XYZ file of C-alpha atoms in Angstrom:
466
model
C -2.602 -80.257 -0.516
C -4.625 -83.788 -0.081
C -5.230 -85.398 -3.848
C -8.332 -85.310 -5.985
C -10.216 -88.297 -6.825
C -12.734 -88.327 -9.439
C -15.705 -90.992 -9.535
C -16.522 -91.498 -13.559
C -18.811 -94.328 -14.701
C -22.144 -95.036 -17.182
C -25.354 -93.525 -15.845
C -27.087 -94.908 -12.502
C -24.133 -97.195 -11.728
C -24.095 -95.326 -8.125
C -21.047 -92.585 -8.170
C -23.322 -90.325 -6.541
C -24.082 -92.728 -3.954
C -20.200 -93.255 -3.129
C -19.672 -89.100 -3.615
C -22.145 -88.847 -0.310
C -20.571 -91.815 1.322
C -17.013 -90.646 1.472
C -17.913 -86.852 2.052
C -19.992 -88.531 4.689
C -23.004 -85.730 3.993
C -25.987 -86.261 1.548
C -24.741 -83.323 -0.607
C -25.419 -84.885 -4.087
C -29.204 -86.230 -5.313
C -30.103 -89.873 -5.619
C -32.512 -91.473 -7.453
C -32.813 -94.382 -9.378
C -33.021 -91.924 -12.568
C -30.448 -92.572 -14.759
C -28.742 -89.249 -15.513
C -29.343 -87.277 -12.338
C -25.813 -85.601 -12.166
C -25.347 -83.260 -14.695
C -22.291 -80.598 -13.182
C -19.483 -81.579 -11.086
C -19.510 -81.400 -7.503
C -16.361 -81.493 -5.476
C -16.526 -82.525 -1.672
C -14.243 -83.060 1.172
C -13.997 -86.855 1.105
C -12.024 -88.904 3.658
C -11.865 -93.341 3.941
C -10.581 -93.859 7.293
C -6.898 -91.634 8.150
C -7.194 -90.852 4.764
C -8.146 -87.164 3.242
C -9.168 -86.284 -0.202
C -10.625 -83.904 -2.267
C -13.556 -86.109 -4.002
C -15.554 -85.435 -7.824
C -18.966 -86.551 -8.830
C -19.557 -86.203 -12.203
C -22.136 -86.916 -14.800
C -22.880 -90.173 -16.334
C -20.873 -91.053 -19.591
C -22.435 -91.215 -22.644
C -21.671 -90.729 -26.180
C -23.160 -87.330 -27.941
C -22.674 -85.207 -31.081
C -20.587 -81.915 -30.345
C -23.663 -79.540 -29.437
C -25.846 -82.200 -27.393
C -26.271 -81.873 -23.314
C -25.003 -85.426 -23.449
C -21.624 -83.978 -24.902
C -21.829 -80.748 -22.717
C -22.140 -82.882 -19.575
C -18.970 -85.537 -21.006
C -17.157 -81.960 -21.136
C -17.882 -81.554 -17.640
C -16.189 -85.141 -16.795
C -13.262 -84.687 -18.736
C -12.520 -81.783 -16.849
C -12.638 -83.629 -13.885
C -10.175 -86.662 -15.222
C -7.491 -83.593 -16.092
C -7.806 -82.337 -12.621
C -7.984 -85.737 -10.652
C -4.815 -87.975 -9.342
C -6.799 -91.060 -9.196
C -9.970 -92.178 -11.278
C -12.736 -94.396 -9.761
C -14.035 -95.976 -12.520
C -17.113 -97.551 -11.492
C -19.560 -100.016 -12.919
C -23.026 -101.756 -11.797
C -21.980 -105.637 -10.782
C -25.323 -106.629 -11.349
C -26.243 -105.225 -14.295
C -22.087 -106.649 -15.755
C -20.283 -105.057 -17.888
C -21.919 -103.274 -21.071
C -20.156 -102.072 -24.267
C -20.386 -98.447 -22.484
C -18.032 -99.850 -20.050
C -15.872 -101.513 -22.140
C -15.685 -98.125 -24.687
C -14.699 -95.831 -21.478
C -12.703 -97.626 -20.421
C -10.410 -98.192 -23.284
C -10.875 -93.815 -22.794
C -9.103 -93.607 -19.420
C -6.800 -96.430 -20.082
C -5.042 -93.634 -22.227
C -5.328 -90.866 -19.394
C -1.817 -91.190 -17.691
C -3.519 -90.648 -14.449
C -4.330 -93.900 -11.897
C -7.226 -95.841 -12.615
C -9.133 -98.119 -9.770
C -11.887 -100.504 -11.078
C -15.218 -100.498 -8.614
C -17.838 -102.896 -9.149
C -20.387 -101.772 -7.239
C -23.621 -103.094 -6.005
C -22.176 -106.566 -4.996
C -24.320 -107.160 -1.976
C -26.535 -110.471 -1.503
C -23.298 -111.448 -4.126
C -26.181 -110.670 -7.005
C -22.797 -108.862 -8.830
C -20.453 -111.648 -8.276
C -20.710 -112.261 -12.271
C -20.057 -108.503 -12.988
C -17.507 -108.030 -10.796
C -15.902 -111.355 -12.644
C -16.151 -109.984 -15.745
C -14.540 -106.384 -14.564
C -10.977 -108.042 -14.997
C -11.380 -108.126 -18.932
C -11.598 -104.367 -18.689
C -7.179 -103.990 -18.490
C -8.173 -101.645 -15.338
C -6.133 -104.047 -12.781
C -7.956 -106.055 -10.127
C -11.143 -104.439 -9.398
C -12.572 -103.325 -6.042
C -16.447 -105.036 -5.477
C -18.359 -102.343 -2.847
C -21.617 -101.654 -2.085
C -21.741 -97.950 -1.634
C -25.413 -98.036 -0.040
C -24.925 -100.691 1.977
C -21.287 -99.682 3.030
C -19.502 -103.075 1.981
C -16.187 -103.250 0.585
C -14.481 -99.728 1.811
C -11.659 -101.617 3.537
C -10.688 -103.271 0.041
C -10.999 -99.747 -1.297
C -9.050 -97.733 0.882
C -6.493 -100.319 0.557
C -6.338 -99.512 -3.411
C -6.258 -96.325 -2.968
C -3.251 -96.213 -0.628
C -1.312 -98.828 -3.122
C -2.208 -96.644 -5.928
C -0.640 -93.369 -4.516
C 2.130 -95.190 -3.058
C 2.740 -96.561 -6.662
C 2.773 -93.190 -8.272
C 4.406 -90.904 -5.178
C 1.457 -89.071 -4.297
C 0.871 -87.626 -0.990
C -1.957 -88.522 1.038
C -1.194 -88.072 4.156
C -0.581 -84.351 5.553
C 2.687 -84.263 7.359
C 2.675 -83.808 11.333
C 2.782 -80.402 11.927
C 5.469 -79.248 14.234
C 5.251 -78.762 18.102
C 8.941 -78.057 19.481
C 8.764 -74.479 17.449
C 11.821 -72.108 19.380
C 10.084 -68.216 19.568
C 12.945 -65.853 19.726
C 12.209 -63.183 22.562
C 12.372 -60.152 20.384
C 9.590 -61.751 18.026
C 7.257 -63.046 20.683
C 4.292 -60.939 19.544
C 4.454 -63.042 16.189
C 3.078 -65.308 18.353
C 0.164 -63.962 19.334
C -1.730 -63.608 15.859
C -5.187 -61.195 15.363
C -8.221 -63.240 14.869
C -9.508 -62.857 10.914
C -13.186 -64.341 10.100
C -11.715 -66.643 6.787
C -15.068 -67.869 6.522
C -16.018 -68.120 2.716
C -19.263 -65.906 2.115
C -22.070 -67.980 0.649
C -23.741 -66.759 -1.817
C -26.974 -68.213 -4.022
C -28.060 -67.981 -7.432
C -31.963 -69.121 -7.407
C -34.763 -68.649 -9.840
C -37.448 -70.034 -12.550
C -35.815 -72.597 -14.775
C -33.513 -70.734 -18.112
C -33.062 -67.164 -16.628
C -29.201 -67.968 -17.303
C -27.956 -68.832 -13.732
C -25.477 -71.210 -14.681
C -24.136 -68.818 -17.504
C -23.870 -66.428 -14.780
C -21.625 -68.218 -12.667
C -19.856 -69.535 -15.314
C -19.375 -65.609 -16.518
C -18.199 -65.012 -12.486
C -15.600 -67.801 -12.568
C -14.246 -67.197 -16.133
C -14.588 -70.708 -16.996
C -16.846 -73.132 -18.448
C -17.825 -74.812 -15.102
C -21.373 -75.501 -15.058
C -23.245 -77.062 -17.646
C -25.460 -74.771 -19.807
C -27.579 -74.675 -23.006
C -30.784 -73.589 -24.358
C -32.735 -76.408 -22.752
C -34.809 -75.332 -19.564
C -34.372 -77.123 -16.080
C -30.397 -78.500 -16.943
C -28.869 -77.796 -13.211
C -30.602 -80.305 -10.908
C -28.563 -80.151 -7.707
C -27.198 -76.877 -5.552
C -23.601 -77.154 -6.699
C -21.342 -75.316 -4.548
C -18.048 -73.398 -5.755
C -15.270 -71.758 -3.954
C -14.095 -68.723 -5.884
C -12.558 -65.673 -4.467
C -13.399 -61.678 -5.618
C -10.530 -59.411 -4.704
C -9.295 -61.430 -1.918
C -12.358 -62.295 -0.609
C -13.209 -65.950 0.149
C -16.732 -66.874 -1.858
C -18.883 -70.020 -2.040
C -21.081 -69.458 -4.965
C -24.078 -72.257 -5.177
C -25.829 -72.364 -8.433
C -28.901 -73.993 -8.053
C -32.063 -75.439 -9.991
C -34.957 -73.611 -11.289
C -37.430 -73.484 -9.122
C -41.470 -73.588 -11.112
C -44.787 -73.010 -9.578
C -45.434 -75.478 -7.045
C -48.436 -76.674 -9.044
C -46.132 -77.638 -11.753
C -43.547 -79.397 -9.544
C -44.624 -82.902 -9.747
C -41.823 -85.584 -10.794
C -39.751 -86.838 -7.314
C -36.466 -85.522 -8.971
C -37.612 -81.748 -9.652
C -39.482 -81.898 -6.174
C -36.029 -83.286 -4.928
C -34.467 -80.451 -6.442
C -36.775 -78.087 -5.359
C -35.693 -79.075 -1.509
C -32.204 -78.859 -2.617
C -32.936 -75.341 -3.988
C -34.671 -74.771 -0.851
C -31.518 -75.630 1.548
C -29.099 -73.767 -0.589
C -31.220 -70.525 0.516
C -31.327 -71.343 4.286
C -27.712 -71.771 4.242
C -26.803 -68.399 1.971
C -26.309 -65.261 3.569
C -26.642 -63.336 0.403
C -29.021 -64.665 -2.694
C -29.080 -63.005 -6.253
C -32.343 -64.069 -7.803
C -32.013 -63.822 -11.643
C -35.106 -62.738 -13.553
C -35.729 -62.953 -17.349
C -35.336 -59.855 -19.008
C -37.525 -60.985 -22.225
C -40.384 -62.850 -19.897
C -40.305 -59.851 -17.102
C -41.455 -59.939 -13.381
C -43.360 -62.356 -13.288
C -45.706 -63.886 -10.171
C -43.102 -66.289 -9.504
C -40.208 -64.133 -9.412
C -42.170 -62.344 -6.326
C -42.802 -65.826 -4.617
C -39.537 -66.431 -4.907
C -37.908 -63.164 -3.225
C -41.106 -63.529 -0.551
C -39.502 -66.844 0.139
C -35.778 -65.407 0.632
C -37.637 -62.343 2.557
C -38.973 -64.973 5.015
C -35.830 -66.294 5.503
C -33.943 -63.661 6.582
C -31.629 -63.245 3.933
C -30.054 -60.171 1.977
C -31.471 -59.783 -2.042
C -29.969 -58.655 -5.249
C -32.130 -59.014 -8.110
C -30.376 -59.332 -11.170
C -31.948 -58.911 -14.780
C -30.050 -60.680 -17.343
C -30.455 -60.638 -20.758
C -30.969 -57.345 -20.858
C -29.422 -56.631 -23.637
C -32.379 -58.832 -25.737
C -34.818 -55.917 -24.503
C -35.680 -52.958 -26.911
C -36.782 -50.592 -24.244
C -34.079 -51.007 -21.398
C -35.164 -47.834 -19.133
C -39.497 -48.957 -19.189
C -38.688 -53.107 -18.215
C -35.775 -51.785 -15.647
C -38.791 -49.101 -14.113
C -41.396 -52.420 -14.297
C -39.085 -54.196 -12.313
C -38.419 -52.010 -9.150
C -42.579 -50.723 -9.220
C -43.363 -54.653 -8.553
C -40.804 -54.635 -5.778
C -41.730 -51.353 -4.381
C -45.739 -52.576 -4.856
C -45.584 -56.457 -3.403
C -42.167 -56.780 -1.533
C -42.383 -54.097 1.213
C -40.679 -56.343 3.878
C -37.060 -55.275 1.606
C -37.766 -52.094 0.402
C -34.737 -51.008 -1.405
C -33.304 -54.319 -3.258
C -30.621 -53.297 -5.886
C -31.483 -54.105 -9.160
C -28.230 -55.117 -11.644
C -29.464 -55.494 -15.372
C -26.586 -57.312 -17.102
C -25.576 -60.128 -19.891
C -24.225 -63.124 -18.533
C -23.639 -64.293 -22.206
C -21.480 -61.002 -23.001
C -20.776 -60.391 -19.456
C -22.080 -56.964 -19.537
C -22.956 -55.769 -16.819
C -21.266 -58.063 -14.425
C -19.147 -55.976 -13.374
C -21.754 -54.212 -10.998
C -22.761 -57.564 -9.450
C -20.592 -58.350 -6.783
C -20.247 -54.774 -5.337
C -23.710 -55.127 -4.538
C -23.676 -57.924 -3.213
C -20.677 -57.392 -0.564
C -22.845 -53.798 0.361
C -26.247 -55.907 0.711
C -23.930 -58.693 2.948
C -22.600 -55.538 5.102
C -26.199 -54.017 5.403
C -27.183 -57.544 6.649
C -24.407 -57.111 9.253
C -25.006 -54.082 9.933
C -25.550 -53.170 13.952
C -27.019 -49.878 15.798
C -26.154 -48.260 19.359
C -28.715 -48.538 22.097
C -28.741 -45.337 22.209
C -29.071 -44.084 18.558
C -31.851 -46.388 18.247
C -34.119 -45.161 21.195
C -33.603 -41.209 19.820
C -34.928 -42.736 16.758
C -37.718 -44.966 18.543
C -38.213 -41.502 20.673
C -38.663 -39.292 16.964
C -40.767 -42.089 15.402
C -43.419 -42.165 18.121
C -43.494 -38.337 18.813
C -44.194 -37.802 15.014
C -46.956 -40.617 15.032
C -47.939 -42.506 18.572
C -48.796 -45.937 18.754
C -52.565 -46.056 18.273
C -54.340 -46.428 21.617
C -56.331 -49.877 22.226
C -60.371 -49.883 23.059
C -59.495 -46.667 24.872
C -55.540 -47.854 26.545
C -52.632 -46.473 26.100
C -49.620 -48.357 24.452
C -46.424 -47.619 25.284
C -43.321 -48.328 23.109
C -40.522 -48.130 26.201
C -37.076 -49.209 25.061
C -35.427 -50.829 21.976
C -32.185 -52.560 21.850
C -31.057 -54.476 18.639
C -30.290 -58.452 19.820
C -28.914 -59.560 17.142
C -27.591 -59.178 12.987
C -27.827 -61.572 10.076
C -30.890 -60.236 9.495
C -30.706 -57.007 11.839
C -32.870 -58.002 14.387
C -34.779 -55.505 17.594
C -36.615 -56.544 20.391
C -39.368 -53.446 21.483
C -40.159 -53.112 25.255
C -43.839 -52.382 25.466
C -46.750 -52.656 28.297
C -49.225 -54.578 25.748
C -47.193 -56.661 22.973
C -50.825 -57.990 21.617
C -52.099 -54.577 21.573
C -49.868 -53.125 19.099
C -51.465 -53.025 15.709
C -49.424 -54.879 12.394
C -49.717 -51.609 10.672
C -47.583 -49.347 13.714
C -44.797 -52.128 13.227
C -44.961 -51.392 9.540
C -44.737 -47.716 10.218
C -41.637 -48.523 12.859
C -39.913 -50.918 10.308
C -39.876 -48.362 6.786
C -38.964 -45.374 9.352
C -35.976 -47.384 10.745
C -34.682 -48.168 7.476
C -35.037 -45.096 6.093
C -33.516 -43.192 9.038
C -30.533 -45.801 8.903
C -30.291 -46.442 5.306
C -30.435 -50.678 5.539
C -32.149 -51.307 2.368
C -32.533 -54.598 0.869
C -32.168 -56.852 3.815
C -35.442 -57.821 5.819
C -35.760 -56.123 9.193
C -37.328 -57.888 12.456
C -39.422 -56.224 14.691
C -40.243 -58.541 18.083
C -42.356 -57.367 20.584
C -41.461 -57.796 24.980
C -43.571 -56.785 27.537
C -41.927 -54.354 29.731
C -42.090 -54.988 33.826
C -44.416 -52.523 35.267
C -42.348 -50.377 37.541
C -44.993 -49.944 40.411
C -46.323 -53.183 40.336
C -44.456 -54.102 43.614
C -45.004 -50.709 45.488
C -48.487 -50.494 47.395
């Protein structure tokens, strides 16, 4: 297993920065904010031959027990118990501050490694701070630049002397390539081809519905950052988990508000990250407010995951804050069935993610919603469909023309996808796809996943006979 390294530091002293440096993706925000990173994110890092799993966590400050400032130190210290080596990074050119100076004297009593990194040092503006870093007792520290890419030689070489000093492991051993296969095990060697592919999963809607609760309810530990304030997740943070067996990625993402509201750079930053985390989910579980109700943003929202192909589970927490259960559950699936025809059929979990009621019924929807987004039909069942569907109500003729519907073949899953064969594609009205769309998924039961109907104009048989 490579070792963890976990980038702690003051506010807006640029760990995020270095986090999308070394993972060599811009997974984490940046913005001159101080404060941007609230959870901890966890990346593939590597510097060079070297391979590492790499933290970014919040900012430390001071804060009494219940503030976010304290929920958000949790967060770090979490990541210092779980790391083998500790960046501990300042600003150069800002020196170093008595928030330095107090964290430090914090991880000097950690037993695990600590590397000093001045960073911001180019143009040599730093070249005081970095100066003053070797009054901290952190040994000599490490002056980079992690925007401008300066000083990564100097750091990879700390890193190295620092694992070497303390007998960790960072290089994976050769694998072996003279292996002797005994004759009466040679089918060992042929192995069957498993998809190990994690399945990604995101947790979207309006700002306090309880997302991160949820996930921290899924993983059984505190690992997100929650509280009674609105808007506290900024970034997508992604999590490997696994539910019986199963490889998950679970991204818990920010809240997203009506666009009009959206105006700060960070939120809209968010917003986009929000945004991504979708495109790249194959399932998402948009959370709605039991005690606010569907509201008009809910059903932007699912529209939005609609349009991008992907399967929906709605989930209605804090259910248990409602009076009348049964009449808000009812309101609920009447809005869907009313504005979000395109996925008739999306299941709807009420549940607690504070008492974890409810929960239980989560992720067996989701894996049936994944499978129904999988799912694939025969040629040949599909045109005895297509055949039953058009005898029971023909395409509408056009200013006095015939369409013809010919052939269907699905091309493709992830949303189910079918290509229709017809002699006049711009003839056929919206409303006859509409028809052909709820009549396929009711006759094969794919619910909850959107369904794509393209249209192909068919070759006319005679056209080359005279």
């Amino acid at each position: 297993m490579p070792i963890t390294i976990a980038i702690i530091g003051r506010p807006n002293v640029g760990k995020s920065t270095l986090f999308n440096r070394l993972v060599g993706k811009r997974l984490a925000l940046v913005d001159d904010t101080p404060g941007v990173t609230r959870d901890r994110r966890e990346g593939e890092g590597s510097l060079a031959d070297l391979k590492f799993k790499i933290i970014d966590t919040a900012g430390l400050e001071e804060g009494a027990d219940d503030s976010l400032s304290a929920r958000m130190r949790q967060q770090t210290d979490a990541a210092i118990d779980h790391a083998d080596i500790i960046l501990f990074m300042l600003d150069a050119r800002a020196g170093v501050t008595p928030l330095d100076r107090h964290f430090a004297d914090v991880v000097r009593r950690h037993d695990t490694p600590v590397i000093c990194v001045a960073n911001k040092i180019e143009g040599k503006q730093g070249t005081n701070g970095y100066y003053e870093a070797f009054g901290l007792g952190l040994g000599d520290p490490v002056a980079i630049s992690s925007e401008h890419n300066e000083g990564f030689v100097e750091l990879y070489d700390a890193i190295v002397a620092s694992a070497e000093t303390h007998n960790l492991p960072l290089r994976e051993p050769e694998p072996e390539t003279d292996v002797d296969i005994d004759e009466d095990d040679s089918e060992l060697a042929v192995a069957d081809v498993v998809d190990d592919t994690p399945l990604q999963i995101a947790i979207i809607g309006r700002p306090n519905v309880g997302k991160s609760t949820l996930v921290n309810r899924l993983l059984g530990e505190e690992r997100q950052v929650t509280g009674p304030e609105a808007g506290i997740t900024r970034d997508s943070i992604g999590i490997d988990w696994e539910y019986k067996g199963r490889k998950v990625k679970i991204f818990d993402t920010a809240g997203m508000r009506r666009k009009a509201r959206v105006q700060e750079k960070l939120e809209k930053l968010s917003v986009a990250d929000t945004l991504r985390a979708v495109q790249y989910a194959e399932v998402v579980v948009l959370g709605i407010d039991a005690t606010l109700g569907f509201e008009k943003q809910d059903l932007i929202i699912a529209d939005l995951v609609a349009q991008e192909g992907r399967g929906l589970v709605i989930v209605v927490n804090k259910i248990d804050a409602v009076e009348d259960q049964a009449e808000m559950l009812q309101g609920v699936r009447d809005a869907l069935e009313r504005s979000l025809h395109q996925v008739k059929g999306v299941p709807v979990i009420p549940l607690s993610a504070l008492s974890g009621r409810g929960v239980e019924k989560l992720f067996p929807a989701i894996l049936k919603v994944h499978a129904l987004w999988n799912k694939r039909i025969t040629t040949a069942a599909l045109n005895r469909w297509l055949n039953d569907a058009m005898s029971r109500n023909p395409p509408p003729s056009d200013k006095g023309r015939r369409v013809k519907i010919r052939f269907a073949s699905q091309i493709k899953t992830r949303p189910p996808t079918f290509i229709l064969f017809t002699n006049r594609p711009e003839a056929v009205a919206e409303s006859y796809l509409r028809y052909l769309s709820n009549d396929l998924r009711q006759s094969f039961d794919i619910p909850a996943v959107p369904l794509r109907l393209l249209l192909r104009k068919s070759d006319n048989p005679f056209a080359d006979k005279s």
